[in-house]
Amino acid sequence: DMKVTQMPRYLIKRMGENVLLECGQDMSHETMYWYRQDPGLGLQLIYISYDVDSNSEGDIPKGYRVSRKKREHFSLILDSAKTNQTSVYFCASSLGQNTEVFFGKGTRLTVV
Amino acid sequence: QQQVRQSPQSLTVWEGETAILNCSYENSAFDYFPWYQQFPGEGPALLISILSVSNKKEDGRFTIFFNKREKKLSLHIADSQPGDSATYFCAAGPGGSNAKLTFGKGTKLSVKS
């Protein structure tokens, strides 16, 4: 069963704490993505990874960094979380850049 | 500057009717247009997509109509069912690629029975 798995599904952090969001996929997809979704704003691309250690900024990378040391895992890190980073974060993957993108179920992050 | 716009923001139709969701874009470099369907608590899932070389794409009850000159497209959902109730996102990307998709804000569809 092809899927993108995100952990945790829900997370509450205090402002200034570090946050680690993890994502895994079992489809051997080369390309992985991190998006955030805010009410009424659609999805915004934070980072894209074309393969291990081959990452590129998306539209809103400020305040985030990523790590991809294995093809099947892609992590999103927030160093010193801010309240405006409260959002739902989606990880996604695709075999290449011209194939269907599969999304995970999301992580709802609240920064208080 | 929002490059992909969707309307209406929300739409209610009766079961069996055709729902029409609209999308427009500004960037002439966009040539790949996927539509995603999202249910509450789930991630978006690809529903249907079209490349700018085509003006129509059908998949069962779902049809995309595309007008390159006017930079507009629409998703028609025929014979709407309550199970179609979801939020639909129009997205656009350059070079036939998923790599740099720009998403619209979505249309929330409710189908009443």
PDB file of C-alpha atoms in Angstrom:
ATOM      1  CA  ASP A   1       0.000   0.000   0.000  1.00  0.00           C
ATOM      2  CA  MET A   2       1.678   3.191  -1.212  1.00  0.00           C
ATOM      3  CA  LYS A   3       1.665   5.911   1.373  1.00  0.00           C
ATOM      4  CA  VAL A   4       3.302   8.943   2.894  1.00  0.00           C
ATOM      5  CA  THR A   5       3.446   8.798   6.682  1.00  0.00           C
ATOM      6  CA  GLN A   6       3.791  11.843   8.891  1.00  0.00           C
ATOM      7  CA  MET A   7       4.660  11.890  12.561  1.00  0.00           C
ATOM      8  CA  PRO A   8       3.410  13.211  14.830  1.00  0.00           C
ATOM      9  CA  ARG A   9      -0.139  14.044  13.688  1.00  0.00           C
ATOM     10  CA  TYR A  10      -0.632  16.664  16.383  1.00  0.00           C
ATOM     11  CA  LEU A  11       1.970  18.719  18.221  1.00  0.00           C
ATOM     12  CA  ILE A  12       1.889  21.599  20.679  1.00  0.00           C
ATOM     13  CA  LYS A  13       5.097  23.531  21.299  1.00  0.00           C
ATOM     14  CA  ARG A  14       6.039  26.662  23.192  1.00  0.00           C
ATOM     15  CA  MET A  15       7.459  29.642  21.378  1.00  0.00           C
ATOM     16  CA  GLY A  16      11.232  29.318  21.140  1.00  0.00           C
ATOM     17  CA  GLU A  17      11.294  25.524  21.284  1.00  0.00           C
ATOM     18  CA  ASN A  18      12.751  23.459  18.476  1.00  0.00           C
ATOM     19  CA  VAL A  19      10.386  21.371  16.399  1.00  0.00           C
ATOM     20  CA  LEU A  20      11.054  18.273  14.325  1.00  0.00           C
ATOM     21  CA  LEU A  21       8.449  16.986  11.889  1.00  0.00           C
ATOM     22  CA  GLU A  22       9.168  13.655  10.286  1.00  0.00           C
ATOM     23  CA  CYS A  23       7.969  12.155   7.037  1.00  0.00           C
ATOM     24  CA  GLY A  24       8.453   8.776   5.432  1.00  0.00           C
ATOM     25  CA  GLN A  25       7.395   7.219   2.165  1.00  0.00           C
ATOM     26  CA  ASP A  26       7.470   3.625   1.040  1.00  0.00           C
ATOM     27  CA  MET A  27       7.385   4.197  -2.713  1.00  0.00           C
ATOM     28  CA  SER A  28      11.096   4.907  -3.335  1.00  0.00           C
ATOM     29  CA  HIS A  29      10.122   8.306  -4.660  1.00  0.00           C
ATOM     30  CA  GLU A  30      12.983  10.627  -5.568  1.00  0.00           C
ATOM     31  CA  THR A  31      11.203  13.908  -4.972  1.00  0.00           C
ATOM     32  CA  MET A  32       9.724  14.974  -1.634  1.00  0.00           C
ATOM     33  CA  TYR A  33       8.071  18.180  -0.499  1.00  0.00           C
ATOM     34  CA  TRP A  34       7.023  20.075   2.582  1.00  0.00           C
ATOM     35  CA  TYR A  35       3.970  22.334   2.367  1.00  0.00           C
ATOM     36  CA  ARG A  36       2.051  24.311   4.944  1.00  0.00           C
ATOM     37  CA  GLN A  37      -1.667  24.939   4.789  1.00  0.00           C
ATOM     38  CA  ASP A  38      -3.402  27.776   6.546  1.00  0.00           C
ATOM     39  CA  PRO A  39      -7.168  28.393   6.577  1.00  0.00           C
ATOM     40  CA  GLY A  40      -8.279  30.028   3.359  1.00  0.00           C
ATOM     41  CA  LEU A  41      -4.756  30.158   1.929  1.00  0.00           C
ATOM     42  CA  GLY A  42      -4.285  26.921   0.076  1.00  0.00           C
ATOM     43  CA  LEU A  43      -0.921  25.163   0.210  1.00  0.00           C
ATOM     44  CA  GLN A  44       2.422  26.912   0.186  1.00  0.00           C
ATOM     45  CA  LEU A  45       5.662  25.143  -0.700  1.00  0.00           C
ATOM     46  CA  ILE A  46       8.354  25.371   1.980  1.00  0.00           C
ATOM     47  CA  TYR A  47      11.067  23.077   0.606  1.00  0.00           C
ATOM     48  CA  ILE A  48      11.527  20.521  -2.113  1.00  0.00           C
ATOM     49  CA  SER A  49      14.041  17.697  -2.118  1.00  0.00           C
ATOM     50  CA  TYR A  50      15.111  16.069  -5.371  1.00  0.00           C
ATOM     51  CA  ASP A  51      17.018  13.262  -3.647  1.00  0.00           C
ATOM     52  CA  VAL A  52      19.318  12.640  -0.675  1.00  0.00           C
ATOM     53  CA  ASP A  53      21.079  15.870   0.322  1.00  0.00           C
ATOM     54  CA  SER A  54      19.649  17.681  -2.723  1.00  0.00           C
ATOM     55  CA  ASN A  55      17.244  20.227  -1.284  1.00  0.00           C
ATOM     56  CA  SER A  56      15.892  23.456  -2.674  1.00  0.00           C
ATOM     57  CA  GLU A  57      13.946  26.330  -1.169  1.00  0.00           C
ATOM     58  CA  GLY A  58      10.301  26.711  -2.018  1.00  0.00           C
ATOM     59  CA  ASP A  59       8.218  29.841  -1.765  1.00  0.00           C
ATOM     60  CA  ILE A  60       8.331  30.319   2.026  1.00  0.00           C
ATOM     61  CA  PRO A  61      11.564  28.769   3.411  1.00  0.00           C
ATOM     62  CA  LYS A  62      12.293  31.426   6.048  1.00  0.00           C
ATOM     63  CA  GLY A  63      12.298  29.969   9.547  1.00  0.00           C
ATOM     64  CA  TYR A  64      12.550  26.377   8.323  1.00  0.00           C
ATOM     65  CA  ARG A  65      15.251  23.922   7.377  1.00  0.00           C
ATOM     66  CA  VAL A  66      15.120  20.378   6.097  1.00  0.00           C
ATOM     67  CA  SER A  67      17.149  17.206   6.196  1.00  0.00           C
ATOM     68  CA  ARG A  68      17.125  14.259   3.845  1.00  0.00           C
ATOM     69  CA  LYS A  69      19.738  11.626   4.608  1.00  0.00           C
ATOM     70  CA  LYS A  70      17.783   8.662   3.261  1.00  0.00           C
ATOM     71  CA  ARG A  71      15.591   8.630   0.173  1.00  0.00           C
ATOM     72  CA  GLU A  72      12.549   7.503   2.142  1.00  0.00           C
ATOM     73  CA  HIS A  73      12.790  10.091   4.934  1.00  0.00           C
ATOM     74  CA  PHE A  74      12.429  13.864   4.826  1.00  0.00           C
ATOM     75  CA  SER A  75      12.438  15.993   7.968  1.00  0.00           C
ATOM     76  CA  LEU A  76      11.296  19.558   8.550  1.00  0.00           C
ATOM     77  CA  ILE A  77      12.986  21.462  11.381  1.00  0.00           C
ATOM     78  CA  LEU A  78      11.862  24.658  13.020  1.00  0.00           C
ATOM     79  CA  ASP A  79      14.617  26.199  15.091  1.00  0.00           C
ATOM     80  CA  SER A  80      13.046  28.361  17.791  1.00  0.00           C
ATOM     81  CA  ALA A  81       9.400  28.073  16.754  1.00  0.00           C
ATOM     82  CA  LYS A  82       7.273  31.172  16.389  1.00  0.00           C
ATOM     83  CA  THR A  83       3.546  31.578  16.911  1.00  0.00           C
ATOM     84  CA  ASN A  84       3.066  32.424  13.232  1.00  0.00           C
ATOM     85  CA  GLN A  85       4.332  28.954  12.374  1.00  0.00           C
ATOM     86  CA  THR A  86       1.139  27.479  13.780  1.00  0.00           C
ATOM     87  CA  SER A  87      -0.245  25.608  10.802  1.00  0.00           C
ATOM     88  CA  VAL A  88      -0.939  22.235   9.247  1.00  0.00           C
ATOM     89  CA  TYR A  89       2.151  20.844   7.593  1.00  0.00           C
ATOM     90  CA  PHE A  90       1.939  18.377   4.742  1.00  0.00           C
ATOM     91  CA  CYS A  91       4.691  16.183   3.433  1.00  0.00           C
ATOM     92  CA  ALA A  92       4.392  14.835  -0.089  1.00  0.00           C
ATOM     93  CA  SER A  93       6.356  12.743  -2.541  1.00  0.00           C
ATOM     94  CA  SER A  94       6.485  11.945  -6.240  1.00  0.00           C
ATOM     95  CA  LEU A  95       8.477   9.546  -8.364  1.00  0.00           C
ATOM     96  CA  GLY A  96       9.817  12.414 -10.416  1.00  0.00           C
ATOM     97  CA  GLN A  97       8.951  15.985 -11.193  1.00  0.00           C
ATOM     98  CA  ASN A  98       6.331  15.065 -13.771  1.00  0.00           C
ATOM     99  CA  THR A  99       4.399  12.380 -11.947  1.00  0.00           C
ATOM    100  CA  GLU A 100       1.560  12.324  -9.443  1.00  0.00           C
ATOM    101  CA  VAL A 101       2.255  13.881  -6.055  1.00  0.00           C
ATOM    102  CA  PHE A 102       1.093  11.863  -3.026  1.00  0.00           C
ATOM    103  CA  PHE A 103       0.366  13.710   0.203  1.00  0.00           C
ATOM    104  CA  GLY A 104       0.501  12.552   3.793  1.00  0.00           C
ATOM    105  CA  LYS A 105      -2.320  13.218   6.271  1.00  0.00           C
ATOM    106  CA  GLY A 106      -0.583  16.242   7.755  1.00  0.00           C
ATOM    107  CA  THR A 107       0.784  17.375  11.116  1.00  0.00           C
ATOM    108  CA  ARG A 108      -1.181  20.016  12.971  1.00  0.00           C
ATOM    109  CA  LEU A 109       1.378  22.167  14.806  1.00  0.00           C
ATOM    110  CA  THR A 110       0.339  24.710  17.413  1.00  0.00           C
ATOM    111  CA  VAL A 111       2.959  27.092  18.783  1.00  0.00           C
ATOM    112  CA  VAL A 112       1.851  28.817  21.985  1.00  0.00           C
TER     113      VAL A 112
ATOM    114  CA  GLN B   1       0.174  38.680  -5.592  1.00  0.00           C
ATOM    115  CA  GLN B   2      -1.996  35.631  -5.963  1.00  0.00           C
ATOM    116  CA  GLN B   3      -1.189  33.837  -9.175  1.00  0.00           C
ATOM    117  CA  VAL B   4      -3.952  31.234  -9.039  1.00  0.00           C
ATOM    118  CA  ARG B   5      -7.454  32.324  -8.152  1.00  0.00           C
ATOM    119  CA  GLN B   6     -10.447  30.125  -7.468  1.00  0.00           C
ATOM    120  CA  SER B   7     -14.135  30.893  -7.334  1.00  0.00           C
ATOM    121  CA  PRO B   8     -16.482  30.553  -5.713  1.00  0.00           C
ATOM    122  CA  GLN B   9     -15.002  30.192  -2.244  1.00  0.00           C
ATOM    123  CA  SER B  10     -17.838  27.814  -1.362  1.00  0.00           C
ATOM    124  CA  LEU B  11     -20.526  26.106  -3.407  1.00  0.00           C
ATOM    125  CA  THR B  12     -23.606  24.108  -2.511  1.00  0.00           C
ATOM    126  CA  VAL B  13     -25.413  21.928  -5.043  1.00  0.00           C
ATOM    127  CA  TRP B  14     -28.103  19.271  -4.855  1.00  0.00           C
ATOM    128  CA  GLU B  15     -27.360  15.628  -5.466  1.00  0.00           C
ATOM    129  CA  GLY B  16     -27.451  14.919  -9.196  1.00  0.00           C
ATOM    130  CA  GLU B  17     -26.618  18.489 -10.261  1.00  0.00           C
ATOM    131  CA  THR B  18     -23.425  19.551 -12.010  1.00  0.00           C
ATOM    132  CA  ALA B  19     -21.016  21.516  -9.836  1.00  0.00           C
ATOM    133  CA  ILE B  20     -18.798  24.031 -11.637  1.00  0.00           C
ATOM    134  CA  LEU B  21     -15.602  25.208  -9.964  1.00  0.00           C
ATOM    135  CA  ASN B  22     -13.609  27.988 -11.566  1.00  0.00           C
ATOM    136  CA  CYS B  23      -9.912  28.764 -11.661  1.00  0.00           C
ATOM    137  CA  SER B  24      -7.826  31.465 -13.323  1.00  0.00           C
ATOM    138  CA  TYR B  25      -4.115  32.143 -13.446  1.00  0.00           C
ATOM    139  CA  GLU B  26      -1.744  34.935 -14.373  1.00  0.00           C
ATOM    140  CA  ASN B  27       1.578  33.355 -15.249  1.00  0.00           C
ATOM    141  CA  SER B  28       1.827  32.443 -18.937  1.00  0.00           C
ATOM    142  CA  ALA B  29       4.591  29.961 -18.082  1.00  0.00           C
ATOM    143  CA  PHE B  30       2.090  27.694 -16.330  1.00  0.00           C
ATOM    144  CA  ASP B  31       1.254  24.719 -18.506  1.00  0.00           C
ATOM    145  CA  TYR B  32       0.278  21.974 -16.069  1.00  0.00           C
ATOM    146  CA  PHE B  33      -2.937  22.219 -14.089  1.00  0.00           C
ATOM    147  CA  PRO B  34      -3.843  19.542 -11.543  1.00  0.00           C
ATOM    148  CA  TRP B  35      -6.961  19.609  -9.399  1.00  0.00           C
ATOM    149  CA  TYR B  36      -6.725  18.176  -5.895  1.00  0.00           C
ATOM    150  CA  GLN B  37      -9.547  16.963  -3.672  1.00  0.00           C
ATOM    151  CA  GLN B  38      -9.200  17.227   0.085  1.00  0.00           C
ATOM    152  CA  PHE B  39     -11.462  15.761   2.765  1.00  0.00           C
ATOM    153  CA  PRO B  40     -11.302  17.059   6.363  1.00  0.00           C
ATOM    154  CA  GLY B  41      -8.369  15.589   8.270  1.00  0.00           C
ATOM    155  CA  GLU B  42      -6.777  14.222   5.127  1.00  0.00           C
ATOM    156  CA  GLY B  43      -4.093  15.378   2.743  1.00  0.00           C
ATOM    157  CA  PRO B  44      -4.962  16.519  -0.769  1.00  0.00           C
ATOM    158  CA  ALA B  45      -5.283  13.811  -3.405  1.00  0.00           C
ATOM    159  CA  LEU B  46      -4.884  14.268  -7.142  1.00  0.00           C
ATOM    160  CA  LEU B  47      -8.271  14.166  -8.842  1.00  0.00           C
ATOM    161  CA  ILE B  48      -7.584  15.049 -12.461  1.00  0.00           C
ATOM    162  CA  SER B  49      -5.062  17.141 -14.373  1.00  0.00           C
ATOM    163  CA  ILE B  50      -4.604  18.800 -17.756  1.00  0.00           C
ATOM    164  CA  LEU B  51      -1.745  20.131 -19.829  1.00  0.00           C
ATOM    165  CA  SER B  52      -2.133  23.406 -21.691  1.00  0.00           C
ATOM    166  CA  VAL B  53      -1.942  21.676 -25.076  1.00  0.00           C
ATOM    167  CA  SER B  54      -5.451  20.312 -24.428  1.00  0.00           C
ATOM    168  CA  ASN B  55      -8.713  22.169 -23.956  1.00  0.00           C
ATOM    169  CA  LYS B  56     -10.648  19.349 -22.316  1.00  0.00           C
ATOM    170  CA  LYS B  57      -9.924  16.366 -20.101  1.00  0.00           C
ATOM    171  CA  GLU B  58     -12.495  13.879 -18.870  1.00  0.00           C
ATOM    172  CA  ASP B  59     -12.300  11.224 -16.188  1.00  0.00           C
ATOM    173  CA  GLY B  60     -15.635   9.704 -15.333  1.00  0.00           C
ATOM    174  CA  ARG B  61     -17.854  12.379 -13.801  1.00  0.00           C
ATOM    175  CA  PHE B  62     -15.015  14.909 -13.659  1.00  0.00           C
ATOM    176  CA  THR B  63     -14.168  17.170 -16.600  1.00  0.00           C
ATOM    177  CA  ILE B  64     -11.690  20.023 -16.932  1.00  0.00           C
ATOM    178  CA  PHE B  65     -12.369  22.729 -19.521  1.00  0.00           C
ATOM    179  CA  PHE B  66      -9.319  24.860 -20.332  1.00  0.00           C
ATOM    180  CA  ASN B  67      -9.101  28.202 -22.140  1.00  0.00           C
ATOM    181  CA  LYS B  68      -5.472  29.166 -22.693  1.00  0.00           C
ATOM    182  CA  ARG B  69      -6.234  32.522 -24.290  1.00  0.00           C
ATOM    183  CA  GLU B  70      -8.251  33.677 -21.301  1.00  0.00           C
ATOM    184  CA  LYS B  71      -6.048  31.862 -18.766  1.00  0.00           C
ATOM    185  CA  LYS B  72      -9.077  30.185 -17.270  1.00  0.00           C
ATOM    186  CA  LEU B  73     -10.126  26.653 -16.481  1.00  0.00           C
ATOM    187  CA  SER B  74     -13.021  25.002 -14.763  1.00  0.00           C
ATOM    188  CA  LEU B  75     -13.760  21.683 -13.127  1.00  0.00           C
ATOM    189  CA  HIS B  76     -17.190  20.230 -13.813  1.00  0.00           C
ATOM    190  CA  ILE B  77     -18.481  17.518 -11.523  1.00  0.00           C
ATOM    191  CA  ALA B  78     -21.453  15.845 -13.150  1.00  0.00           C
ATOM    192  CA  ASP B  79     -24.157  13.994 -11.203  1.00  0.00           C
ATOM    193  CA  SER B  80     -22.739  15.314  -7.913  1.00  0.00           C
ATOM    194  CA  GLN B  81     -22.891  12.927  -4.976  1.00  0.00           C
ATOM    195  CA  PRO B  82     -22.764  13.647  -1.224  1.00  0.00           C
ATOM    196  CA  GLY B  83     -19.417  11.847  -1.183  1.00  0.00           C
ATOM    197  CA  ASP B  84     -18.024  14.585  -3.449  1.00  0.00           C
ATOM    198  CA  SER B  85     -18.355  17.071  -0.590  1.00  0.00           C
ATOM    199  CA  ALA B  86     -14.793  18.262  -0.066  1.00  0.00           C
ATOM    200  CA  THR B  87     -12.471  21.165  -0.741  1.00  0.00           C
ATOM    201  CA  TYR B  88     -11.071  21.335  -4.261  1.00  0.00           C
ATOM    202  CA  PHE B  89      -7.789  23.020  -5.057  1.00  0.00           C
ATOM    203  CA  CYS B  90      -6.699  24.180  -8.473  1.00  0.00           C
ATOM    204  CA  ALA B  91      -2.931  24.260  -8.927  1.00  0.00           C
ATOM    205  CA  ALA B  92      -0.629  25.376 -11.705  1.00  0.00           C
ATOM    206  CA  GLY B  93       2.963  24.631 -12.584  1.00  0.00           C
ATOM    207  CA  PRO B  94       5.494  25.474 -15.284  1.00  0.00           C
ATOM    208  CA  GLY B  95       7.180  23.043 -17.623  1.00  0.00           C
ATOM    209  CA  GLY B  96       4.691  20.255 -17.036  1.00  0.00           C
ATOM    210  CA  SER B  97       6.237  19.854 -13.616  1.00  0.00           C
ATOM    211  CA  ASN B  98       4.976  19.295 -10.094  1.00  0.00           C
ATOM    212  CA  ALA B  99       8.116  20.838  -8.679  1.00  0.00           C
ATOM    213  CA  LYS B 100       6.880  24.376  -8.309  1.00  0.00           C
ATOM    214  CA  LEU B 101       3.112  24.125  -8.101  1.00  0.00           C
ATOM    215  CA  THR B 102       1.183  27.226  -7.102  1.00  0.00           C
ATOM    216  CA  PHE B 103      -2.116  26.426  -5.385  1.00  0.00           C
ATOM    217  CA  GLY B 104      -5.327  28.399  -5.294  1.00  0.00           C
ATOM    218  CA  LYS B 105      -7.145  28.974  -2.020  1.00  0.00           C
ATOM    219  CA  GLY B 106      -9.693  26.269  -2.713  1.00  0.00           C
ATOM    220  CA  THR B 107     -13.432  25.870  -3.231  1.00  0.00           C
ATOM    221  CA  LYS B 108     -15.416  24.098  -0.533  1.00  0.00           C
ATOM    222  CA  LEU B 109     -18.134  22.013  -2.179  1.00  0.00           C
ATOM    223  CA  SER B 110     -21.163  20.737  -0.318  1.00  0.00           C
ATOM    224  CA  VAL B 111     -23.543  18.329  -2.022  1.00  0.00           C
ATOM    225  CA  LYS B 112     -26.965  18.067  -0.402  1.00  0.00           C
ATOM    226  CA  SER B 113     -29.227  15.059  -0.728  1.00  0.00           C
TER     227      SER B 113
END
